[in-house]
């Protein structure tokens, strides 16, 4: 059987009795669509493709699933697991010995929480063993419905870091976004290790905080505020949107599927509050024409939260 | 009461008993969102905005409506009228005497069918009177569920032209797209009059046909074909998509909300067939990386329709 799908997924497909299979790929893997569809058709299945943009398992292709018996969602671990969905996620290997590079920045006298993203989570125990062999005490926190793997974090959920409860963390993954998020969510010191290059750095949240405070100050002058309410399966926070809109008469709830710079520009509000994917405000502010605040940031603008209680937005 | 909404719409709102009103604007009118929301809130209504792109009443904001009691859809006449929706369309005035400019290109010995788009449909009788005063016989065809105004055409429906049944037409509106569509749908000669500039021209379908045949020829070499199935309320032609996908084993059905060049590029098919808004293939081909065929064009590629039976796609 084709290697385009894991043997476990082929087995789950067979045992499901499905005849029509919907396929959903994140943007970076979409090029695999035609060959994956061909392999499934060769195996006797009818296929429905989801062609909409997708950046996480919080955005399940319910439209495509409604035309099929089962949905295979590629590239992400489950977020609030739903019936009728098989998650085929992608694992990226690296040499666990790379963890040695991080030892100089970690304190051997205190336990180290180990955190990572889903594509590296299969190597968490091996990384822990490398560090334990060098005398470190390693704690791997449990996940939750949104982050099912041990030690896994998402840009919208740091539950496994809180669960570890350590005062220092090692984040294994590229970039510093997740590491900064863990620092903001837990107050702990976080060391970030790129598992491919071995580059180690301490995650510093202060630049993010400074940038966000600039946006908060700009938003104070807004005469119209759009509260964005996502229509995606795992990003739809209706109660939160209703709470935020109740804080001011100049705010309106805006339903959106995709939050794009063009859409925000066309709507013409002076400021937006993002209740969809938290990364939109933190990562994409430079692409947006006006301030796009997180819910806690907007609470600061409206005076129902103090600067000192700044927290990172999680779903 | 504010002039932001027509008195008729205020009256329908009052009599509906609605308390929460959803608002949907096409892209060109979206800047009116904040002031329209403010006027409704001042009148005591709660408001939910639809922030997604919208180019027609075939794309009703069902997500926003599900959070409200009623939806006001701005800028378009009803397409397959649905309960719970008020259509507030925009009328653009012009001087009906401009029709005199078209008389030199029309044949007085045969009846003239009069066609236009919804924003000018309120002046159809006045334009007819100007031409009748000059000795022309004018026929205005009935619309249908998709084009409710007399003489109205859409980029996806020329029913009112067929209903007129004349061998020549005067199209009053900007551009030549609708005029060419009427020509292809009826086989009649069509004169297009820009009501603002008075510019008159005969609509010539031959250039469009030549461009489309180039795309059809390119599509013959495609090894993978994506059949686009829209998830928008009035563009979802599931039976047609299933018919088209059955014509070849290399074709897959692709569900999409927005058909964008980026999405088609990412998916990586050699060719697409568009069962969503017909104008996507005819108007936007230059933006797309590979051929995007209409359903009848794809039937030609698959040998189930002759070149000689080329027809324009209508919903």
mmCIF file of N, CA and C in Angstrom, chain A residues 27 30-31 33-34 37 41 48-52 63-64 67 224 229 231 236 238 242 249-258 263 265-269, chain B residues 27 30-31 33-34 37 41 48-52 63-64 67 224 229 231 236 238 242 249-258 263 265-269:
data_model
loop_
_atom_site.group_PDB
_atom_site.id
_atom_site.type_symbol
_atom_site.label_atom_id
_atom_site.label_comp_id
_atom_site.label_asym_id
_atom_site.label_seq_id
_atom_site.Cartn_x
_atom_site.Cartn_y
_atom_site.Cartn_z
ATOM 1 N N UNK A 27 -1.412 24.643 4.478
ATOM 2 C CA UNK A 27 -0.861 25.284 3.285
ATOM 3 C C UNK A 27 0.468 24.677 2.868
ATOM 4 N N UNK A 30 -0.018 21.342 0.950
ATOM 5 C CA UNK A 30 -1.128 21.202 -0.011
ATOM 6 C C UNK A 30 -0.691 20.584 -1.332
ATOM 7 N N UNK A 31 0.592 20.773 -1.680
ATOM 8 C CA UNK A 31 1.066 20.210 -2.944
ATOM 9 C C UNK A 31 0.934 18.682 -2.988
ATOM 10 N N UNK A 33 -1.689 17.097 -2.331
ATOM 11 C CA UNK A 33 -3.093 16.728 -2.543
ATOM 12 C C UNK A 33 -3.276 15.791 -3.741
ATOM 13 N N UNK A 34 -2.824 16.176 -4.960
ATOM 14 C CA UNK A 34 -3.150 15.312 -6.106
ATOM 15 C C UNK A 34 -2.650 13.878 -5.945
ATOM 16 N N UNK A 37 -4.753 12.014 -3.294
ATOM 17 C CA UNK A 37 -6.075 11.676 -3.860
ATOM 18 C C UNK A 37 -5.939 10.488 -4.805
ATOM 19 N N UNK A 41 -7.859 6.904 -4.536
ATOM 20 C CA UNK A 41 -8.751 6.435 -5.600
ATOM 21 C C UNK A 41 -8.303 5.058 -6.101
ATOM 22 N N UNK A 48 -12.947 13.673 -1.710
ATOM 23 C CA UNK A 48 -13.377 15.079 -1.726
ATOM 24 C C UNK A 48 -12.245 15.885 -1.097
ATOM 25 N N UNK A 49 -11.775 16.914 -1.796
ATOM 26 C CA UNK A 49 -10.662 17.715 -1.286
ATOM 27 C C UNK A 49 -11.196 18.993 -0.629
ATOM 28 N N UNK A 50 -10.609 19.389 0.495
ATOM 29 C CA UNK A 50 -10.870 20.717 1.026
ATOM 30 C C UNK A 50 -9.837 21.679 0.451
ATOM 31 N N UNK A 51 -10.286 22.700 -0.264
ATOM 32 C CA UNK A 51 -9.360 23.620 -0.919
ATOM 33 C C UNK A 51 -9.142 24.916 -0.153
ATOM 34 N N UNK A 52 -9.816 25.097 0.977
ATOM 35 C CA UNK A 52 -9.681 26.347 1.729
ATOM 36 C C UNK A 52 -8.359 26.376 2.492
ATOM 37 N N UNK A 63 -17.145 21.419 5.832
ATOM 38 C CA UNK A 63 -17.836 21.412 4.529
ATOM 39 C C UNK A 63 -17.487 20.156 3.735
ATOM 40 N N UNK A 64 -16.191 19.870 3.657
ATOM 41 C CA UNK A 64 -15.766 18.690 2.895
ATOM 42 C C UNK A 64 -16.233 17.412 3.590
ATOM 43 N N UNK A 67 -19.636 16.056 2.839
ATOM 44 C CA UNK A 67 -19.803 15.360 1.555
ATOM 45 C C UNK A 67 -19.136 13.989 1.566
ATOM 46 N N UNK A 224 -14.082 53.356 16.683
ATOM 47 C CA UNK A 224 -14.878 52.176 16.318
ATOM 48 C C UNK A 224 -13.997 50.945 16.541
ATOM 49 N N UNK A 229 -14.991 37.502 15.480
ATOM 50 C CA UNK A 229 -15.475 36.194 15.935
ATOM 51 C C UNK A 229 -15.258 35.201 14.800
ATOM 52 N N UNK A 231 -15.377 31.793 12.568
ATOM 53 C CA UNK A 231 -16.354 30.742 12.323
ATOM 54 C C UNK A 231 -15.675 29.379 12.187
ATOM 55 N N UNK A 236 -13.789 29.422 17.547
ATOM 56 C CA UNK A 236 -15.025 30.182 17.674
ATOM 57 C C UNK A 236 -15.323 30.444 19.151
ATOM 58 N N UNK A 238 -17.502 32.489 21.071
ATOM 59 C CA UNK A 238 -18.658 33.383 21.020
ATOM 60 C C UNK A 238 -18.906 34.083 22.356
ATOM 61 N N UNK A 242 -18.904 38.121 23.020
ATOM 62 C CA UNK A 242 -20.054 38.840 23.601
ATOM 63 C C UNK A 242 -19.628 39.621 24.857
ATOM 64 N N UNK A 249 -19.943 50.719 23.844
ATOM 65 C CA UNK A 249 -20.955 50.857 22.785
ATOM 66 C C UNK A 249 -20.348 51.058 21.397
ATOM 67 N N UNK A 250 -19.055 51.371 21.290
ATOM 68 C CA UNK A 250 -18.486 51.584 19.948
ATOM 69 C C UNK A 250 -18.007 50.275 19.309
ATOM 70 N N UNK A 251 -18.184 49.160 20.015
ATOM 71 C CA UNK A 251 -17.689 47.880 19.486
ATOM 72 C C UNK A 251 -18.802 47.085 18.821
ATOM 73 N N UNK A 252 -18.446 46.384 17.730
ATOM 74 C CA UNK A 252 -19.369 45.485 17.031
ATOM 75 C C UNK A 252 -18.715 44.119 16.866
ATOM 76 N N UNK A 253 -19.526 43.059 16.894
ATOM 77 C CA UNK A 253 -19.013 41.717 16.609
ATOM 78 C C UNK A 253 -18.971 41.508 15.095
ATOM 79 N N UNK A 254 -17.838 41.035 14.591
ATOM 80 C CA UNK A 254 -17.655 40.787 13.159
ATOM 81 C C UNK A 254 -17.327 39.320 12.958
ATOM 82 N N UNK A 255 -18.224 38.591 12.286
ATOM 83 C CA UNK A 255 -17.983 37.175 11.969
ATOM 84 C C UNK A 255 -17.035 37.063 10.790
ATOM 85 N N UNK A 256 -16.017 36.248 10.895
ATOM 86 C CA UNK A 256 -15.102 36.069 9.770
ATOM 87 C C UNK A 256 -14.600 34.640 9.690
ATOM 88 N N UNK A 257 -14.426 34.168 8.459
ATOM 89 C CA UNK A 257 -13.789 32.872 8.222
ATOM 90 C C UNK A 257 -12.269 33.075 8.208
ATOM 91 N N UNK A 258 -11.784 33.914 7.290
ATOM 92 C CA UNK A 258 -10.354 34.209 7.207
ATOM 93 C C UNK A 258 -10.125 35.654 7.632
ATOM 94 N N UNK A 263 -9.490 42.339 4.325
ATOM 95 C CA UNK A 263 -10.819 42.351 4.936
ATOM 96 C C UNK A 263 -10.892 43.419 6.026
ATOM 97 N N UNK A 265 -9.051 46.114 6.339
ATOM 98 C CA UNK A 265 -8.981 47.439 5.711
ATOM 99 C C UNK A 265 -10.338 47.824 5.133
ATOM 100 N N UNK A 266 -10.972 46.898 4.413
ATOM 101 C CA UNK A 266 -12.263 47.194 3.780
ATOM 102 C C UNK A 266 -13.330 47.547 4.812
ATOM 103 N N UNK A 267 -13.318 46.863 5.945
ATOM 104 C CA UNK A 267 -14.360 47.101 6.949
ATOM 105 C C UNK A 267 -14.213 48.466 7.606
ATOM 106 N N UNK A 268 -12.984 48.973 7.693
ATOM 107 C CA UNK A 268 -12.787 50.356 8.097
ATOM 108 C C UNK A 268 -12.923 50.663 9.581
ATOM 109 N N UNK A 269 -12.812 49.679 10.447
ATOM 110 C CA UNK A 269 -12.807 49.977 11.888
ATOM 111 C C UNK A 269 -11.434 50.528 12.295
ATOM 112 N N UNK B 27 -17.848 44.104 -1.187
ATOM 113 C CA UNK B 27 -16.547 44.735 -0.926
ATOM 114 C C UNK B 27 -16.584 46.243 -1.154
ATOM 115 N N UNK B 30 -18.197 48.105 1.820
ATOM 116 C CA UNK B 30 -17.909 47.678 3.203
ATOM 117 C C UNK B 30 -17.560 48.841 4.127
ATOM 118 N N UNK B 31 -17.032 49.918 3.556
ATOM 119 C CA UNK B 31 -16.673 51.071 4.390
ATOM 120 C C UNK B 31 -17.885 51.662 5.115
ATOM 121 N N UNK B 33 -19.925 49.987 6.836
ATOM 122 C CA UNK B 33 -20.293 49.113 7.954
ATOM 123 C C UNK B 33 -20.364 49.861 9.289
ATOM 124 N N UNK B 34 -19.278 50.564 9.705
ATOM 125 C CA UNK B 34 -19.345 51.145 11.056
ATOM 126 C C UNK B 34 -20.513 52.119 11.238
ATOM 127 N N UNK B 37 -23.866 50.188 11.373
ATOM 128 C CA UNK B 37 -23.999 49.518 12.671
ATOM 129 C C UNK B 37 -24.370 50.533 13.750
ATOM 130 N N UNK B 41 -27.673 50.483 16.131
ATOM 131 C CA UNK B 41 -27.547 50.414 17.597
ATOM 132 C C UNK B 41 -28.280 51.581 18.242
ATOM 133 N N UNK B 48 -24.666 42.276 14.377
ATOM 134 C CA UNK B 48 -23.603 41.312 14.065
ATOM 135 C C UNK B 48 -23.164 41.607 12.626
ATOM 136 N N UNK B 49 -21.865 41.804 12.424
ATOM 137 C CA UNK B 49 -21.360 42.126 11.087
ATOM 138 C C UNK B 49 -20.809 40.873 10.425
ATOM 139 N N UNK B 50 -21.055 40.714 9.124
ATOM 140 C CA UNK B 50 -20.343 39.689 8.365
ATOM 141 C C UNK B 50 -19.094 40.321 7.770
ATOM 142 N N UNK B 51 -17.920 39.799 8.119
ATOM 143 C CA UNK B 51 -16.667 40.398 7.662
ATOM 144 C C UNK B 51 -16.052 39.680 6.474
ATOM 145 N N UNK B 52 -16.664 38.614 5.998
ATOM 146 C CA UNK B 52 -16.088 37.861 4.888
ATOM 147 C C UNK B 52 -16.315 38.589 3.561
ATOM 148 N N UNK B 63 -23.519 32.416 8.366
ATOM 149 C CA UNK B 63 -22.861 32.392 9.680
ATOM 150 C C UNK B 63 -23.342 33.554 10.548
ATOM 151 N N UNK B 64 -23.325 34.760 9.983
ATOM 152 C CA UNK B 64 -23.754 35.933 10.745
ATOM 153 C C UNK B 64 -25.247 35.837 11.059
ATOM 154 N N UNK B 67 -26.403 34.013 14.122
ATOM 155 C CA UNK B 67 -26.237 34.716 15.396
ATOM 156 C C UNK B 67 -27.233 35.858 15.558
ATOM 157 N N UNK B 224 -3.922 16.257 -14.035
ATOM 158 C CA UNK B 224 -4.768 16.294 -12.833
ATOM 159 C C UNK B 224 -5.747 17.457 -13.001
ATOM 160 N N UNK B 229 -15.995 23.073 -6.204
ATOM 161 C CA UNK B 229 -17.373 23.084 -5.711
ATOM 162 C C UNK B 229 -17.472 24.163 -4.631
ATOM 163 N N UNK B 231 -18.892 26.482 -1.604
ATOM 164 C CA UNK B 231 -19.742 26.267 -0.434
ATOM 165 C C UNK B 231 -20.642 27.476 -0.178
ATOM 166 N N UNK B 236 -23.489 26.774 -5.074
ATOM 167 C CA UNK B 236 -23.126 25.394 -4.757
ATOM 168 C C UNK B 236 -23.828 24.449 -5.721
ATOM 169 N N UNK B 238 -23.643 21.029 -6.621
ATOM 170 C CA UNK B 238 -23.068 19.729 -6.276
ATOM 171 C C UNK B 238 -23.332 18.681 -7.354
ATOM 172 N N UNK B 242 -20.497 16.617 -9.447
ATOM 173 C CA UNK B 242 -20.422 15.143 -9.493
ATOM 174 C C UNK B 242 -20.475 14.625 -10.932
ATOM 175 N N UNK B 249 -11.083 9.840 -14.562
ATOM 176 C CA UNK B 249 -10.507 9.390 -13.288
ATOM 177 C C UNK B 249 -9.445 10.344 -12.744
ATOM 178 N N UNK B 250 -8.940 11.296 -13.546
ATOM 179 C CA UNK B 250 -7.894 12.196 -13.031
ATOM 180 C C UNK B 250 -8.493 13.419 -12.332
ATOM 181 N N UNK B 251 -9.820 13.498 -12.261
ATOM 182 C CA UNK B 251 -10.453 14.678 -11.657
ATOM 183 C C UNK B 251 -10.858 14.408 -10.209
ATOM 184 N N UNK B 252 -10.726 15.447 -9.377
ATOM 185 C CA UNK B 252 -11.167 15.390 -7.979
ATOM 186 C C UNK B 252 -12.064 16.588 -7.683
ATOM 187 N N UNK B 253 -13.053 16.405 -6.804
ATOM 188 C CA UNK B 253 -13.880 17.529 -6.356
ATOM 189 C C UNK B 253 -13.157 18.270 -5.238
ATOM 190 N N UNK B 254 -13.069 19.583 -5.360
ATOM 191 C CA UNK B 254 -12.402 20.424 -4.359
ATOM 192 C C UNK B 254 -13.404 21.431 -3.806
ATOM 193 N N UNK B 255 -13.736 21.299 -2.513
ATOM 194 C CA UNK B 255 -14.638 22.254 -1.860
ATOM 195 C C UNK B 255 -13.894 23.536 -1.547
ATOM 196 N N UNK B 256 -14.465 24.676 -1.873
ATOM 197 C CA UNK B 256 -13.812 25.949 -1.558
ATOM 198 C C UNK B 256 -14.832 27.021 -1.214
ATOM 199 N N UNK B 257 -14.458 27.861 -0.263
ATOM 200 C CA UNK B 257 -15.258 29.036 0.066
ATOM 201 C C UNK B 257 -14.867 30.164 -0.898
ATOM 202 N N UNK B 258 -13.611 30.563 -0.867
ATOM 203 C CA UNK B 258 -13.106 31.602 -1.770
ATOM 204 C C UNK B 258 -12.169 30.959 -2.788
ATOM 205 N N UNK B 263 -4.802 29.846 -3.554
ATOM 206 C CA UNK B 263 -5.340 28.530 -3.214
ATOM 207 C C UNK B 263 -5.141 27.551 -4.367
ATOM 208 N N UNK B 265 -2.913 27.692 -6.768
ATOM 209 C CA UNK B 265 -1.483 27.416 -6.906
ATOM 210 C C UNK B 265 -1.032 26.393 -5.866
ATOM 211 N N UNK B 266 -1.431 26.591 -4.615
ATOM 212 C CA UNK B 266 -1.016 25.684 -3.536
ATOM 213 C C UNK B 266 -1.488 24.255 -3.770
ATOM 214 N N UNK B 267 -2.700 24.115 -4.303
ATOM 215 C CA UNK B 267 -3.257 22.775 -4.488
ATOM 216 C C UNK B 267 -2.528 22.017 -5.591
ATOM 217 N N UNK B 268 -1.993 22.735 -6.581
ATOM 218 C CA UNK B 268 -1.092 22.112 -7.537
ATOM 219 C C UNK B 268 -1.729 21.277 -8.635
ATOM 220 N N UNK B 269 -3.019 21.445 -8.896
ATOM 221 C CA UNK B 269 -3.622 20.737 -10.034
ATOM 222 C C UNK B 269 -3.217 21.421 -11.352
#
